[in-house]
Structure formats: structure tokens, C-alpha cells
Short mmCIF file of C-alpha atoms in Angstrom, two decimals:
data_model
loop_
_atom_site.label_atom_id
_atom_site.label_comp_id
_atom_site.label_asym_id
_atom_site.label_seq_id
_atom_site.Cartn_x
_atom_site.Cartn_y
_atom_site.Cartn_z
CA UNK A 1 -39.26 0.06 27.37
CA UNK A 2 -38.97 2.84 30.08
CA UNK A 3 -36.45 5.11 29.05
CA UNK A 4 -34.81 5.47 32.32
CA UNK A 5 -33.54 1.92 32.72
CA UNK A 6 -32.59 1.73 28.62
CA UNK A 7 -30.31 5.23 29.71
CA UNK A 8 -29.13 3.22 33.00
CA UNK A 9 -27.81 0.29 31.42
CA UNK A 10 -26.79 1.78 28.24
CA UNK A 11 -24.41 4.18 30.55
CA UNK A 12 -23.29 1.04 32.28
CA UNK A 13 -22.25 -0.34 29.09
CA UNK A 14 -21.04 2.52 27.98
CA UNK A 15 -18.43 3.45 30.99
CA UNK A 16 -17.08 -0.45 30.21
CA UNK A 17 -16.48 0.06 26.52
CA UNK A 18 -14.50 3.04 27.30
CA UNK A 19 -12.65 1.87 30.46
CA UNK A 20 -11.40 -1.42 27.79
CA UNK A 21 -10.91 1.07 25.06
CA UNK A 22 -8.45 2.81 27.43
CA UNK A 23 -6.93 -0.93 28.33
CA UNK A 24 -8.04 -3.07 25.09
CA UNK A 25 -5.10 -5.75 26.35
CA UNK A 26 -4.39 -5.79 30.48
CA UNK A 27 -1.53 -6.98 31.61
CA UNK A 28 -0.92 -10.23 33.49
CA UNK A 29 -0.72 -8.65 36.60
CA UNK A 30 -3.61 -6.73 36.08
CA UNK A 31 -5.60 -10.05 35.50
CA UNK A 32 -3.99 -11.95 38.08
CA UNK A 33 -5.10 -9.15 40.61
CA UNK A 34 -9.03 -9.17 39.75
CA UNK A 35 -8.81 -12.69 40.11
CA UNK A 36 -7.71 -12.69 43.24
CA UNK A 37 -10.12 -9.71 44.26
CA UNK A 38 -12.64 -12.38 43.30
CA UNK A 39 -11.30 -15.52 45.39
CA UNK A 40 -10.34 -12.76 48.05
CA UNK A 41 -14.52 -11.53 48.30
CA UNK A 42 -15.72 -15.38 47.63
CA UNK A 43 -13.37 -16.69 50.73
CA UNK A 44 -14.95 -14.12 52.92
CA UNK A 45 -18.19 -13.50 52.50
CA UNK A 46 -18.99 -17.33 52.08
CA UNK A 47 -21.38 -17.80 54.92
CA UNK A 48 -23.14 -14.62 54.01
CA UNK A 49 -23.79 -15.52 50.97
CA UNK A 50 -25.02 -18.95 52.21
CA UNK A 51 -27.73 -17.41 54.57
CA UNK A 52 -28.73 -15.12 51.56
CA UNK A 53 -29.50 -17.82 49.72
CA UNK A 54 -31.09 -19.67 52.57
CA UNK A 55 -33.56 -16.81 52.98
CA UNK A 56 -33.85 -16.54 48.73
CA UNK A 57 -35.11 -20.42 48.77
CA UNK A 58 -37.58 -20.06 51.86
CA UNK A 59 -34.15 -23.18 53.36
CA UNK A 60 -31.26 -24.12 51.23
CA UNK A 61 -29.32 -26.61 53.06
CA UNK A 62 -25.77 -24.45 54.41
CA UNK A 63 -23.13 -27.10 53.13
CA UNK A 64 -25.23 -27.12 49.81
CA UNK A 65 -24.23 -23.66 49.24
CA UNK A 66 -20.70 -24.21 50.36
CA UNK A 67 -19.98 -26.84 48.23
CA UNK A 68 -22.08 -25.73 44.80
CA UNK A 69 -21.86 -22.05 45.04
CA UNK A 70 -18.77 -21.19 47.16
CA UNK A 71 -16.32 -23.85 46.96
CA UNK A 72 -16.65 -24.07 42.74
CA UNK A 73 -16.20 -20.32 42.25
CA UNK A 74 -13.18 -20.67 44.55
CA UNK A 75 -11.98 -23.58 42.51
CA UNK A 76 -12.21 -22.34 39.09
CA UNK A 77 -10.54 -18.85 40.47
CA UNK A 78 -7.65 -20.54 41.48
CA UNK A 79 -7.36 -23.10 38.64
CA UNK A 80 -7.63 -19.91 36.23
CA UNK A 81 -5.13 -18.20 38.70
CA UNK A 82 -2.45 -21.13 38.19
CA UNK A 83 -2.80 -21.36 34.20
CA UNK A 84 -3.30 -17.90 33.44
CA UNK A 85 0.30 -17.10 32.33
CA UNK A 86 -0.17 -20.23 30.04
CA UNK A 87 -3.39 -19.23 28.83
CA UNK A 88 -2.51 -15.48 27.85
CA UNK A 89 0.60 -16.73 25.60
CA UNK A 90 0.68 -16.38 22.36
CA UNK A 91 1.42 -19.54 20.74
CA UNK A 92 3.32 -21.11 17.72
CA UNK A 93 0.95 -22.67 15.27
CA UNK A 94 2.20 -25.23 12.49
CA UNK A 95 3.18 -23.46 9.04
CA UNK A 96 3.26 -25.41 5.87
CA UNK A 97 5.95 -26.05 4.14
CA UNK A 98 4.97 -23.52 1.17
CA UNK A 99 4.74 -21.28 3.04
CA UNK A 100 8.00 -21.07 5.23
CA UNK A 101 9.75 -19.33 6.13
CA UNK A 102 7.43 -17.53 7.24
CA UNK A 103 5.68 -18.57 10.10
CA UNK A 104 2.04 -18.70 12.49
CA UNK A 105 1.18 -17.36 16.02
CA UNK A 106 -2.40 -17.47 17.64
CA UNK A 107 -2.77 -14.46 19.37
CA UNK A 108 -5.58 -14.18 22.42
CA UNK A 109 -7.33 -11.17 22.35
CA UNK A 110 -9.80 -9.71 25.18
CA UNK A 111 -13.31 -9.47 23.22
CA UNK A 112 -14.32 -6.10 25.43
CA UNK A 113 -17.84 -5.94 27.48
CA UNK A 114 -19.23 -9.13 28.75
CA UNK A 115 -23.41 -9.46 29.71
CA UNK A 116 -23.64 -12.38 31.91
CA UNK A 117 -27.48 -13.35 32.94
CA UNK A 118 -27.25 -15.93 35.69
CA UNK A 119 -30.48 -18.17 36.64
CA UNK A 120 -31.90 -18.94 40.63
CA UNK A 121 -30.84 -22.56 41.37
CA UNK A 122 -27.08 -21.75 41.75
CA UNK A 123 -27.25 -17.73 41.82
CA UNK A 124 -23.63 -17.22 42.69
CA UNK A 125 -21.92 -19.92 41.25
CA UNK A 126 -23.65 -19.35 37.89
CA UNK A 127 -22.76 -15.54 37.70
CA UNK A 128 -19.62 -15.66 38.91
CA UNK A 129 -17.62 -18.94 37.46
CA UNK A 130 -18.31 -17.43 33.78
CA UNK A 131 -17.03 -13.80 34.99
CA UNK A 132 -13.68 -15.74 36.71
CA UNK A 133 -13.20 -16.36 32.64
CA UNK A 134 -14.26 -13.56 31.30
CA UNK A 135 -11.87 -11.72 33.27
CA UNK A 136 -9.22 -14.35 33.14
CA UNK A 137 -9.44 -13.08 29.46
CA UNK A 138 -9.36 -9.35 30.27
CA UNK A 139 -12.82 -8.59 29.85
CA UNK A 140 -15.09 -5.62 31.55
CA UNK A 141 -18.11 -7.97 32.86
CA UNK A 142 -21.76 -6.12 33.60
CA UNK A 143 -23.76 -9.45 35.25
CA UNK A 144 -27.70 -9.59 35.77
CA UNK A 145 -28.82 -12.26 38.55
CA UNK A 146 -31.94 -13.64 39.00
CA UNK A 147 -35.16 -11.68 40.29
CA UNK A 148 -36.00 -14.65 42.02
CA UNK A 149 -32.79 -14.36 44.40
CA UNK A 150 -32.87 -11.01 45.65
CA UNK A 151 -31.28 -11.19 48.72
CA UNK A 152 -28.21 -13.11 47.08
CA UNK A 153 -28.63 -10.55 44.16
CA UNK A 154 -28.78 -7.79 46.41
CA UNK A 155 -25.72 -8.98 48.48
CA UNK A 156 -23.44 -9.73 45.47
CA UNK A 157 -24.16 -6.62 44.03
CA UNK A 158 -22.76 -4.76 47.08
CA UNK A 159 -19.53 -7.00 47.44
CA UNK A 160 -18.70 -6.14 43.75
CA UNK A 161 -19.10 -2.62 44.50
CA UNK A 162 -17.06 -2.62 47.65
CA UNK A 163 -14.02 -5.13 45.60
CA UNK A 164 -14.07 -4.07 41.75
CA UNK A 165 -14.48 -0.67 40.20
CA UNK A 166 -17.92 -0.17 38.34
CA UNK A 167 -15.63 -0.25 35.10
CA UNK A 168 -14.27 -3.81 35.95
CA UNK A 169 -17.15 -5.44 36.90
CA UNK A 170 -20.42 -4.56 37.91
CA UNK A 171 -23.92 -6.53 38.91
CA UNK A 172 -27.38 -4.51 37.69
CA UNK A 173 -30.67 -6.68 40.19
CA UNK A 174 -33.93 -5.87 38.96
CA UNK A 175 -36.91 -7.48 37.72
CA UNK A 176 -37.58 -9.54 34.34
CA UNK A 177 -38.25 -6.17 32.33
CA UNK A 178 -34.60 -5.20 33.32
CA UNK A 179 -33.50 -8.84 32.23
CA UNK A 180 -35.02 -8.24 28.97
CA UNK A 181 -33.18 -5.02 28.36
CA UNK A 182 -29.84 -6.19 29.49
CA UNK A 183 -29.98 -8.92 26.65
CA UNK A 184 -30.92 -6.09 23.92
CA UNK A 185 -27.34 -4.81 25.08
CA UNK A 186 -25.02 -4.41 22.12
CA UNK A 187 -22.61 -6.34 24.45
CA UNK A 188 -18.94 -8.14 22.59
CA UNK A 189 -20.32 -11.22 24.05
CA UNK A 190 -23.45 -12.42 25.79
CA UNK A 191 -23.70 -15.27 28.11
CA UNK A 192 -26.73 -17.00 29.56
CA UNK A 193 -28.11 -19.52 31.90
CA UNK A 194 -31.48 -20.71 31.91
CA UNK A 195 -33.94 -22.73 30.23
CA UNK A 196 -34.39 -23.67 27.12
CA UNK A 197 -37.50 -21.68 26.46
CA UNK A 198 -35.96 -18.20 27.34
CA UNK A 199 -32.52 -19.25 25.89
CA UNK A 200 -33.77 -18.71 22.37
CA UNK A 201 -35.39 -15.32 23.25
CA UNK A 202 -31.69 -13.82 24.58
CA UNK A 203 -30.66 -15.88 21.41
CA UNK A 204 -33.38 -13.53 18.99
CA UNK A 205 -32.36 -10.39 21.04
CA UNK A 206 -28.52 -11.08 20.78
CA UNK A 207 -28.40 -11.87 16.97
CA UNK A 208 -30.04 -7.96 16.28
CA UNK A 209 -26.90 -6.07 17.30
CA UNK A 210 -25.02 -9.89 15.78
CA UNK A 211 -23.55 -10.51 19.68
CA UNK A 212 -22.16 -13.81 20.04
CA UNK A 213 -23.80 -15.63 22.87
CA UNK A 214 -23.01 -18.93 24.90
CA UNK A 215 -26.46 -20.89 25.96
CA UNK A 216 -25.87 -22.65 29.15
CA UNK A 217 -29.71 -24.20 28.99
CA UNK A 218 -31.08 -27.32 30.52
CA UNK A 219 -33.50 -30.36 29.53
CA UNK A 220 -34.35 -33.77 30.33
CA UNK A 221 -31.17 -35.77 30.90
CA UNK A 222 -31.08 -39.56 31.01
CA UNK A 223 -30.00 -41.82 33.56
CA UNK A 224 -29.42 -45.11 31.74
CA UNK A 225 -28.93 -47.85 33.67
CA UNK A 226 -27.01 -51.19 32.50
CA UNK A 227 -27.45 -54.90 33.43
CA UNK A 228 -23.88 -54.88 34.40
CA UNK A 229 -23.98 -52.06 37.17
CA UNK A 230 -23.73 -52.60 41.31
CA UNK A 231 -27.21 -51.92 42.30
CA UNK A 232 -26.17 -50.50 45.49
CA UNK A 233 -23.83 -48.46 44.42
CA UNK A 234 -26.02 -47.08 41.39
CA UNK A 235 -28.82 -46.25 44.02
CA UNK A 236 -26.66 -44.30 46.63
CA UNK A 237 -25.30 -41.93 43.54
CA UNK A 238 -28.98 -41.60 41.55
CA UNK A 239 -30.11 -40.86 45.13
CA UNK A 240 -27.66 -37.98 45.94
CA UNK A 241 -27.76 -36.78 42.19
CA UNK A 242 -31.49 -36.31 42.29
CA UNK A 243 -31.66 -34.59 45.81
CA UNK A 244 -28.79 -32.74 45.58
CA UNK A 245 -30.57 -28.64 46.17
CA UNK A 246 -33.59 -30.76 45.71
CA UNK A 247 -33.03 -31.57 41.98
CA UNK A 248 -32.96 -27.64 40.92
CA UNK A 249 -30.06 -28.88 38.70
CA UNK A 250 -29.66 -27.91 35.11
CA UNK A 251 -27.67 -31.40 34.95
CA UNK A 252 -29.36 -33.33 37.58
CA UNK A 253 -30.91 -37.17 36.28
CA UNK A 254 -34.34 -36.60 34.95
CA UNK A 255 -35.97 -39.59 33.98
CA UNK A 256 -33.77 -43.46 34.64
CA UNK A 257 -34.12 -45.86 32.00
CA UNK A 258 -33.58 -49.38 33.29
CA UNK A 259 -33.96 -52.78 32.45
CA UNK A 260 -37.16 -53.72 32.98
CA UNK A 261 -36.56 -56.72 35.68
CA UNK A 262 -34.62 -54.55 37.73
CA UNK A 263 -37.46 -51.48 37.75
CA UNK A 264 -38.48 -52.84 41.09
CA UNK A 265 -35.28 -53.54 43.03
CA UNK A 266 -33.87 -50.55 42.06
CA UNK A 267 -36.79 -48.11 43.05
CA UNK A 268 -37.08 -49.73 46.89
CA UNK A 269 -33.01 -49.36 46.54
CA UNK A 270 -33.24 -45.56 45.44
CA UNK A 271 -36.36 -44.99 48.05
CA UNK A 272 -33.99 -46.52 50.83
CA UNK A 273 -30.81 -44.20 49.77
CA UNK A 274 -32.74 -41.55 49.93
CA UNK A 275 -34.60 -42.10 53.14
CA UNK A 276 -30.82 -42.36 54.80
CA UNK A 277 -29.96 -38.93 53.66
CA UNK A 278 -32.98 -37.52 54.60
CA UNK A 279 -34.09 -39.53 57.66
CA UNK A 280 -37.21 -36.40 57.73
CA UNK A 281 -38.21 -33.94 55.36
CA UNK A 282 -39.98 -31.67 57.41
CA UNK A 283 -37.64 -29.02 59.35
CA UNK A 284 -34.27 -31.55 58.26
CA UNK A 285 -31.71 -28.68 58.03
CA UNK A 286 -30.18 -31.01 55.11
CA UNK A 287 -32.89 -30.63 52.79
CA UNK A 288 -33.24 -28.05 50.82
CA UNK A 289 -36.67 -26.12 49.62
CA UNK A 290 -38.45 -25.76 46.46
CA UNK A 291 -37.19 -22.28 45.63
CA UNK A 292 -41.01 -19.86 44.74
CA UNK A 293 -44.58 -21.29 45.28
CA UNK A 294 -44.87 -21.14 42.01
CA UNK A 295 -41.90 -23.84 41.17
CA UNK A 296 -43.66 -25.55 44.08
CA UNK A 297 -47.17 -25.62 42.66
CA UNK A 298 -45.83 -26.71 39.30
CA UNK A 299 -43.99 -29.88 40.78
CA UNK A 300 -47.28 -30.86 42.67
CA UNK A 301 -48.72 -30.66 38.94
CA UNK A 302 -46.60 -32.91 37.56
CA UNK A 303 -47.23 -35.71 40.41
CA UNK A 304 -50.93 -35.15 40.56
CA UNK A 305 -50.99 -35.20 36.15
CA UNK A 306 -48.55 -38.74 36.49
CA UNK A 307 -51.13 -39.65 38.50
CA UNK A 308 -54.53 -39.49 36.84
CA UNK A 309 -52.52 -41.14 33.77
CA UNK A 310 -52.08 -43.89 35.78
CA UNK A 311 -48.96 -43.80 37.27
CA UNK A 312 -47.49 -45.46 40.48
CA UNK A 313 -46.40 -42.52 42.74
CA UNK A 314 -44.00 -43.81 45.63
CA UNK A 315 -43.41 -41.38 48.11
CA UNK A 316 -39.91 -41.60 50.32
CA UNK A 317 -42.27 -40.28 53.53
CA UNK A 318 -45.62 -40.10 54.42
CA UNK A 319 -45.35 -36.58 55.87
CA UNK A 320 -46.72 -32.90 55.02
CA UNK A 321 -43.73 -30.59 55.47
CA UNK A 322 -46.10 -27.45 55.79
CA UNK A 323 -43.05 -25.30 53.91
CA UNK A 324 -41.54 -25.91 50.42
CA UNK A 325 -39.62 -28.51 50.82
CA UNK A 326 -41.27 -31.15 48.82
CA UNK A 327 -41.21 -34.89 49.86
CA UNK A 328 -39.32 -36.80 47.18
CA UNK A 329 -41.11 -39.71 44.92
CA UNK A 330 -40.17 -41.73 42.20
CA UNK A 331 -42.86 -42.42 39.65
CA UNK A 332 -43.09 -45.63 37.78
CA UNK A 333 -45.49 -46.75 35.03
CA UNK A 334 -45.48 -42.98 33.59
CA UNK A 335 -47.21 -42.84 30.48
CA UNK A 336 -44.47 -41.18 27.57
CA UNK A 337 -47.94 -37.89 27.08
CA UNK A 338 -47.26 -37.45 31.13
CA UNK A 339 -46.27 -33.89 31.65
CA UNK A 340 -43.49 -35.00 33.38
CA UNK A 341 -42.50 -36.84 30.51
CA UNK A 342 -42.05 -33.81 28.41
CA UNK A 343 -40.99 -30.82 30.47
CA UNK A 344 -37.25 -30.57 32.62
CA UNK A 345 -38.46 -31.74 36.23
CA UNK A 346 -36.21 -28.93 38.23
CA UNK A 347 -37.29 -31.06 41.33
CA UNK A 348 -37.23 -34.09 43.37
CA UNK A 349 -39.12 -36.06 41.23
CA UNK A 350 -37.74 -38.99 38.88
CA UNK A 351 -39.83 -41.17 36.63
CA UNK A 352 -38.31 -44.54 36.04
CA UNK A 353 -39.32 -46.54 32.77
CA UNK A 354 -38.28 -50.62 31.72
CA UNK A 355 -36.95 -51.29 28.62
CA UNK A 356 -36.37 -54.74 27.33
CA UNK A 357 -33.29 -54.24 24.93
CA UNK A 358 -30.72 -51.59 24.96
CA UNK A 359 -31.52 -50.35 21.69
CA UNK A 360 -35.22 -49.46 23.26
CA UNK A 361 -33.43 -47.47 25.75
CA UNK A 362 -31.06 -45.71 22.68
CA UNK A 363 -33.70 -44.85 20.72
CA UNK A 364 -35.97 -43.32 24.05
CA UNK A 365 -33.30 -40.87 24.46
CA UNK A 366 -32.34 -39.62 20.69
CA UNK A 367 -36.04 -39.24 20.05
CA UNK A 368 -35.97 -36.19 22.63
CA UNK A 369 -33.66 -33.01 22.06
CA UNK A 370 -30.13 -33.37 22.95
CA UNK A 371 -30.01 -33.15 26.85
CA UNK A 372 -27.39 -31.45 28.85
CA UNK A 373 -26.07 -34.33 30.64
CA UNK A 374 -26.18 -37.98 30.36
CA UNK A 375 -25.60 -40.34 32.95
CA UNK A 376 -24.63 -44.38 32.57
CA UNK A 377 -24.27 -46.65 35.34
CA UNK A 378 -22.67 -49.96 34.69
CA UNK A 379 -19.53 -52.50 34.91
CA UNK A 380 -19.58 -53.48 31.18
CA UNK A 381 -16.90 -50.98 29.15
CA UNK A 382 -18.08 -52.46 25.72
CA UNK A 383 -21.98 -51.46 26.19
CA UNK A 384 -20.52 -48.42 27.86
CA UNK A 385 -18.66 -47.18 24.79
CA UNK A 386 -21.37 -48.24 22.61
CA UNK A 387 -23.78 -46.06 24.90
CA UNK A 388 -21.66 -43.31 24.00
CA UNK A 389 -21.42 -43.33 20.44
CA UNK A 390 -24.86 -44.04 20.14
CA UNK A 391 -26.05 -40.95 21.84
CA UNK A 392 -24.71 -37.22 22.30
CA UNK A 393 -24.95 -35.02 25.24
CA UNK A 394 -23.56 -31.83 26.84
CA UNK A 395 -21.59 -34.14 28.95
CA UNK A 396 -21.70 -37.42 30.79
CA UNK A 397 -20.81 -39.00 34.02
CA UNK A 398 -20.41 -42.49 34.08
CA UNK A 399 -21.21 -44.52 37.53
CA UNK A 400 -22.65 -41.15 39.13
CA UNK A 401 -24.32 -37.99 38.43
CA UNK A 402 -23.24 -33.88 38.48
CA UNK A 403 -19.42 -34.26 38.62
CA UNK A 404 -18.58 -33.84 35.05
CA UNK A 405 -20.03 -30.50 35.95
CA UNK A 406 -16.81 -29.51 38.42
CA UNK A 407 -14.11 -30.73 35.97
CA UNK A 408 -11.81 -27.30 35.49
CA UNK A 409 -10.08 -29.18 32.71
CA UNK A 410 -12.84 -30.25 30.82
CA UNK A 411 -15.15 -27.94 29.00
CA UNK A 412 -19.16 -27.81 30.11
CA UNK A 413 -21.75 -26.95 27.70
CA UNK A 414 -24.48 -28.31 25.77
CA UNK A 415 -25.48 -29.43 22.49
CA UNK A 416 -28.52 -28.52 20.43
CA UNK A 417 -31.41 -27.61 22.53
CA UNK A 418 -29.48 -27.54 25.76
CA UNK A 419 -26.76 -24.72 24.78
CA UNK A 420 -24.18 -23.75 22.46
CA UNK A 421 -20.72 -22.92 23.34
CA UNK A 422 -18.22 -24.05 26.50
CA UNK A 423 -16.74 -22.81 29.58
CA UNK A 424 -14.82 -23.71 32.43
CA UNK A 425 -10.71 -23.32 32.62
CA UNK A 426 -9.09 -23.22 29.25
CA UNK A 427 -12.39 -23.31 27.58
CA UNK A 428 -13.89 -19.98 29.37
CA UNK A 429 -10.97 -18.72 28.77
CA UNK A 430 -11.18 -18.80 24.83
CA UNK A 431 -14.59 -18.30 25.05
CA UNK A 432 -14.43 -14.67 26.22
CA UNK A 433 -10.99 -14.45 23.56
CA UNK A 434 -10.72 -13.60 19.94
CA UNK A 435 -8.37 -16.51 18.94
CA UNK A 436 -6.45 -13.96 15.91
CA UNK A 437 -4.07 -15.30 13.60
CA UNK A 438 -1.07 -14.03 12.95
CA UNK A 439 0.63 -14.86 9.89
CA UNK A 440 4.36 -13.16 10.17
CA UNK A 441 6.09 -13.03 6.22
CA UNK A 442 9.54 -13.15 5.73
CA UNK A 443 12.06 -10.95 4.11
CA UNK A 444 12.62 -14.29 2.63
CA UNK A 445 10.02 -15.31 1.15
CA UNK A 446 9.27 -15.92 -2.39
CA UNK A 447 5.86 -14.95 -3.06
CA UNK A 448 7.28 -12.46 -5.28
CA UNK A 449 7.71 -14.88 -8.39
CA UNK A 450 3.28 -15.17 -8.02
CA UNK A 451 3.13 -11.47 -8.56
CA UNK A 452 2.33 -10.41 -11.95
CA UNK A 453 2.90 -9.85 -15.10
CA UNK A 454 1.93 -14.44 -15.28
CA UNK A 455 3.58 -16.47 -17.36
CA UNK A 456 5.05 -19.91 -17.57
CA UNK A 457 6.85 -19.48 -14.43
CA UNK A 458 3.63 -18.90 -12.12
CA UNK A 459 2.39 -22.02 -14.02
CA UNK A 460 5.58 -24.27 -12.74
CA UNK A 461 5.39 -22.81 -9.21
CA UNK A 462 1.60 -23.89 -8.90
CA UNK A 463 2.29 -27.09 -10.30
CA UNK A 464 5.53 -27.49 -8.34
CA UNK A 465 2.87 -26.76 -5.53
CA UNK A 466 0.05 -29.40 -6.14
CA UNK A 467 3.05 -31.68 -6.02
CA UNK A 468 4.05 -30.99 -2.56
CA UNK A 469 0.92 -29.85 -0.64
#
């Protein structure tokens, strides 16, 4: 590792640790203010930040970037901004009746220095909702974006300088070599976003200096599709769900399973939803590019692999954009060794397979890893709730797609190979606190009479105890 950049970020780290050292508990007001120093720099530099990400993706549709990266870091600012009193509070906790009266208190404690790597698809959304927590808890947070985003990089590296003090909060841009280094950061807490793939390297580089990490990761999430659901209705959402930053979506539908008689009406109803959004691909202001060539070349892969296995590859146009923006298909008949059968999409693609019987469907879906985000479209509450027992996820929406993902009082995270550990609100919040219990004795109390020299009255106390627990 070059010995310049381990110095640069060790110092970075270094001028944290001490700065929380010097404040290991801030004040509410002291929150309260970088919160606001981050709604403050996310309300007006907006628009910049839109065009930087335009120019990162090649075209990334403006109100895309309003809505995904702008308006949800402005959201979870002010939600934390409106329940951080609350949140910081020590609280009361239950005390059994042996043990009275003395009594319990949770105590929230800032954990110190906060890493935060943040991926591409939603560069400032996905560095900056987990600091609004971190900070929220009275963290320092160092953040590492995405190489692949350097203009938006670039840019939100400057606005942090010119609103928070390097000891507050601080972005490092570089290349993968630098991302690499920043995870090998003895850091109180590491979080991540990406796929699964490089999750469990940060995961192997966190656990040598024992850092506790959150995985935000991704996978192949199921749209299932029930006999019961509005047609319609189910194609409008699976339309906008799929083509929503043109499917670079940790949580966007995957693969639709779906009774097998309605495979057909469903796909010319999806195909049709789509071609209303997007009237054109080619230079439609709306639609939003494939981010590198490379992601590019790899989605062609999958359609021309589907293909020589056999499958049907319906196309919404019959156009060559001449840019990245990729036309959008659905692909039926995919055999299950298709590539795109196996790997997260991260496009506008979206395989469609029949089943017969709901239990086919069941077992499709727990035969893969856990996915991020599960999706069920129907009218039918009983097959709904069985659907949900039957299957686990990161999280679900039910009669849509993405929106679990903007719930402030819900936590967001996944489950075995798609993450470990929550954020969002109350649940970033405690993930960047040590919860401490407090156990406060009283003058009171007789724990004297366990002390020793034992005899027959410790033996009347415990059994006196047994009795009551």
C-alpha cells in the first residue's frame, strides 16, 4: 500500500478521534446545528449536484436526482431534526421486582469515528442519509464515494469542506486502492454500500481491527405476482419500479414470478407502461443512462447469453440510442443457468418466469440467498400473509416497488447475503449509538444479606427468589 495515502487517511482518522475525544458526548444543540448545516448545503446546492451526476452517468434524468438523491437526504435530515431530542434521552427500562428498588436507564452513547463507503447508483443519497445518523448520534463521519462518480464525488467533497470542519465530517475521492485502505481503517464503526461480492471483503478487512460494520448490499429481489392482483395497476408500478434510474437499484424488482396464464398479458401490459413513460429512448431527457461502458457492456451480455439459451427477448423499441441509455426488454422463457438468472441485473432488464402453484413460486425464491427486497402484488390478504411468512427479505412492498425504501420510521436493511444491520430514523440512530445500561443501586437495597460468610439465610433468599422470579 503506498505509504503516503496509509499516512493521509490515518491523519484523517486520527484528527476525528481526537476532535470526539475532546467532545465524546455533544450537546443537543451541537447536533441539531450539523444537521441543519446538512439540510442547509442539500437545499442549496440541489441542482448542482443534479448536473454532477448527470455528467457522472453520461444522462441521469434531473427529477430522478431530485427525488432519489436530494429530496430523501432532505427528508431523513428533517425527520432526524424533529425526533432528535427524543432520540438522545435516556430512557427508563423495566426493573424486576428483585431487584427494586433499584432501578434501569438505557443510556445512548456516540460510538466516535464513522467510515462510510457509498456506491455509484445513488452517490449522494447513499453517503449522506447514513452520515444524517451518524451525526444525529454525535459521531465524527470520514465518507469515501464512489470512483465511478467523480464529478458528484468531487463536488460533495468541496461543499463539506466549505459547511463542516474537517473534524466533523469530511469526504476522501480517490480511486479503488484508496477504497481499499479506507476499509482497513480502525474506524468505531464501518458502514457500506455495495454489492454483495465486495461487501464481504470490507466485512474481512473490518473484522482485523474487530470494527462493527453495517452491509447495505444488494441481490436478486422477487416480484411475485398473485392471481388476485389488478393487472393494470400491477403493470404501471413493475413498470416504474424497473425503470426508475434505469433499474441501477439495490432494491429495484429483478426477476417477476407470475402465474403462468397471465405471463403473456402481463408482459404486453408491462411493455405498454413502459412505452408511456418513455414514449423514446434515444435523447428522452426522462431516461436515464447506463452509468460506465463497462455496466453497459455487461447488460448487453446478459440479453445476448438469455438469448442463445433460448430465450424470448421483447424489446419496448426498436431503436439504437447511440449513447448508454439502454432500450428496456423483458425476457421470457429464461432458462434458471441464464446469467441473468444468477447475477443482480443493475439494469433495465426483467426476466419473467410461470409458475403453476404458489408453492412453485415459494420455493423459486428461498432456493436463492435472501434478497434485499421483496415485492407482492395482489388483492388476496390471506395468500398475502402467507407470502410473507413463507419467505424473508430485507424488506417488502406490497402492490408496488422501492417505497419501503423511503419509510423514515421503518428500518432498511438486509438479511443474509444482502446486508446486516439497519438504518434510517430511529434505527440509524442506534446504529451509530452504544445502547449502555445503566443499572442505578439503592441505598436501599438488600443485596447485603447475599454477601458472605453463606449460610442458611442466603439459602432462603434464593429460594424465596425462584419463588417469585
Amino acid at each position: 500500500m503506498d505509504t503516503a495515502l496509509q499516512e493521509r487517511l490515518h491523519l484523517a482518522l486520527l484528527s476525528q478521534r481526537r476532535a470526539f475525544e475532546a467532545e465524546r458526548m455533544p450537546a443537543y444543540g451541537v447536533r441539531r446545528d450539523r444537521l441543519e448545516r446538512v439540510l442547509k448545503m442539500t437545499r442549496q446546492h440541489g441542482e448542482a449536484l443534479a448536473a454532477a451526476m448527470a455528467r457522472d452517468f453520461g444522462h441521469r434524468a434531473r427529477q430522478e436526482s431530485l427525488l432519489a438523491d436530494i429530496f430523501t437526504v432532505e427528508s431523513g435530515a428533517r425527520h432526524a431534526l424533529k425526533h432528535l431530542r427524543r432520540w438522545m434521552k435516556p430512557r427508563g427500562v423495566s426493573t424486576p421486582l428483585h431487584f427494586l428498588p433499584g432501578r434501569n436507564v438505557l443510556m445512548r452513547q456516540p460510538l466516535g469515528v464513522v467510515g462510510i463507503v457509498s456506491p455509484w447508483n445513488y452517490p449522494y443519497y447513499l453517503a449522506m442519509e447514513p452520515a444524517v445518523a451518524a451525526l444525529a448520534a454525535g459521531n465524527r463521519v470520514l465518507i469515501k464515494p464512489s470512483e465511478l462518480t467523480p464529478a458528484t464525488s468531487e463536488l460533495m467533497a468541496r461543499l463539506v469542506t466549505e459547511h463542516f470542519k474537517p473534524e466533523e465530517m469530511q469526504v476522501i475521492t480517490g480511486d479503488a486502492e484508496v477504497g481499499k485502505a479506507f476499509t482497513q481503517l480502525p474506524f468505531d464503526h464501518l458502514f457500506f454500500t455495495g454489492s454483495t461480492a465486495v461487501g464481504r471483503h470490507v466485512a474481512q478487512a473490518a473484522a482485523k481491527n474487530l470494527t462493527p460494520v453495517t452491509l447495505e448490499l444488494g441481490g436478486k429481489s422477487p416480484a411475485l405476482v398473485d392471481r388476485s392482483c389488478d393487472l393494470d395497476l400491477t403493470a404501471s408500478r413493475l413498470a416504474f419500479g424497473k425503470l426508475f434510474n434505469a433499474g441501477q437499484t439495490c432494491v429495484a424488482p429483478d426477476y417477476l414470478l407470475v402465474p403462468r396464464e397471465m405471463v403473456e398479458p402481463l408482459s404486453q401490459k408491462i411493455l405498454a407502461q413502459m412505452r408511456r413513460m418513455y414514449p423514446r429512448i434515444a435523447g428522452n431527457a426522462d431516461y436515464t443512462s447506463i452509468a460506465t461502458p463497462r455496466h453497459h457492456a455487461r447488460l448487453q451480455g446478459l440479453i445476448d447469453d438469455a438469448a442463445q439459451r433460448g430465450a424470448r427477448v421483447l424489446r419496448t423499441h426498436d431503436e439504437q440510442p447511440g449513447d448508454r441509455r439502454l432500450v428496456p426488454a423483458l425476457l421470457l422463457d429464461v432458462p434458471p443457468d441464464a446469467t441473468v438468472m444468477r447475477e443482480e441485473i443493475f439494469g433495465p432488464l426483467l426476466p419473467i418466469v410461470g409458475y403453476d402453484q404458489v408453492g412453485e413460486a415459494l420455493a423459486h425464491i428461498n432456493r436463492g440467498d435472501r434478497p434485499l427486497a421483496l415485492y407482492w402484488f395482489g388483492q388476496d390478504a390471506s395468500a398475502r400473509d402467507h407470502v410473507m411468512r413463507e419467505t424473508h427479505a430485507g424488506g417488502v412492498t406490497i402492490n408496488d416497488c422501492l417505497w419501503h425504501l423511503g419509510q423514515e420510521d421503518q428500518p432498511f436493511g438486509g438479511v443474509g447475503a444482502s446486508g446486516m444491520g439497519s438504518y434510517h430514523g430511529e434505527w440509524g440512530f442506534r446504529t451509530f449509538s452504544k445502547e449502555k445500561p445503566l443499572f442505578i443501586q439503592s441505598r436501599f437495597a438488600g443485596t447485603k444479606l447475599f454477601q458472605p460468610p453463606y449460610g442458611a439465610t442466603f439459602e432462603r433468599l434464593l429460594a424465596l427468589l425462584k419463588k417469585i422470579i
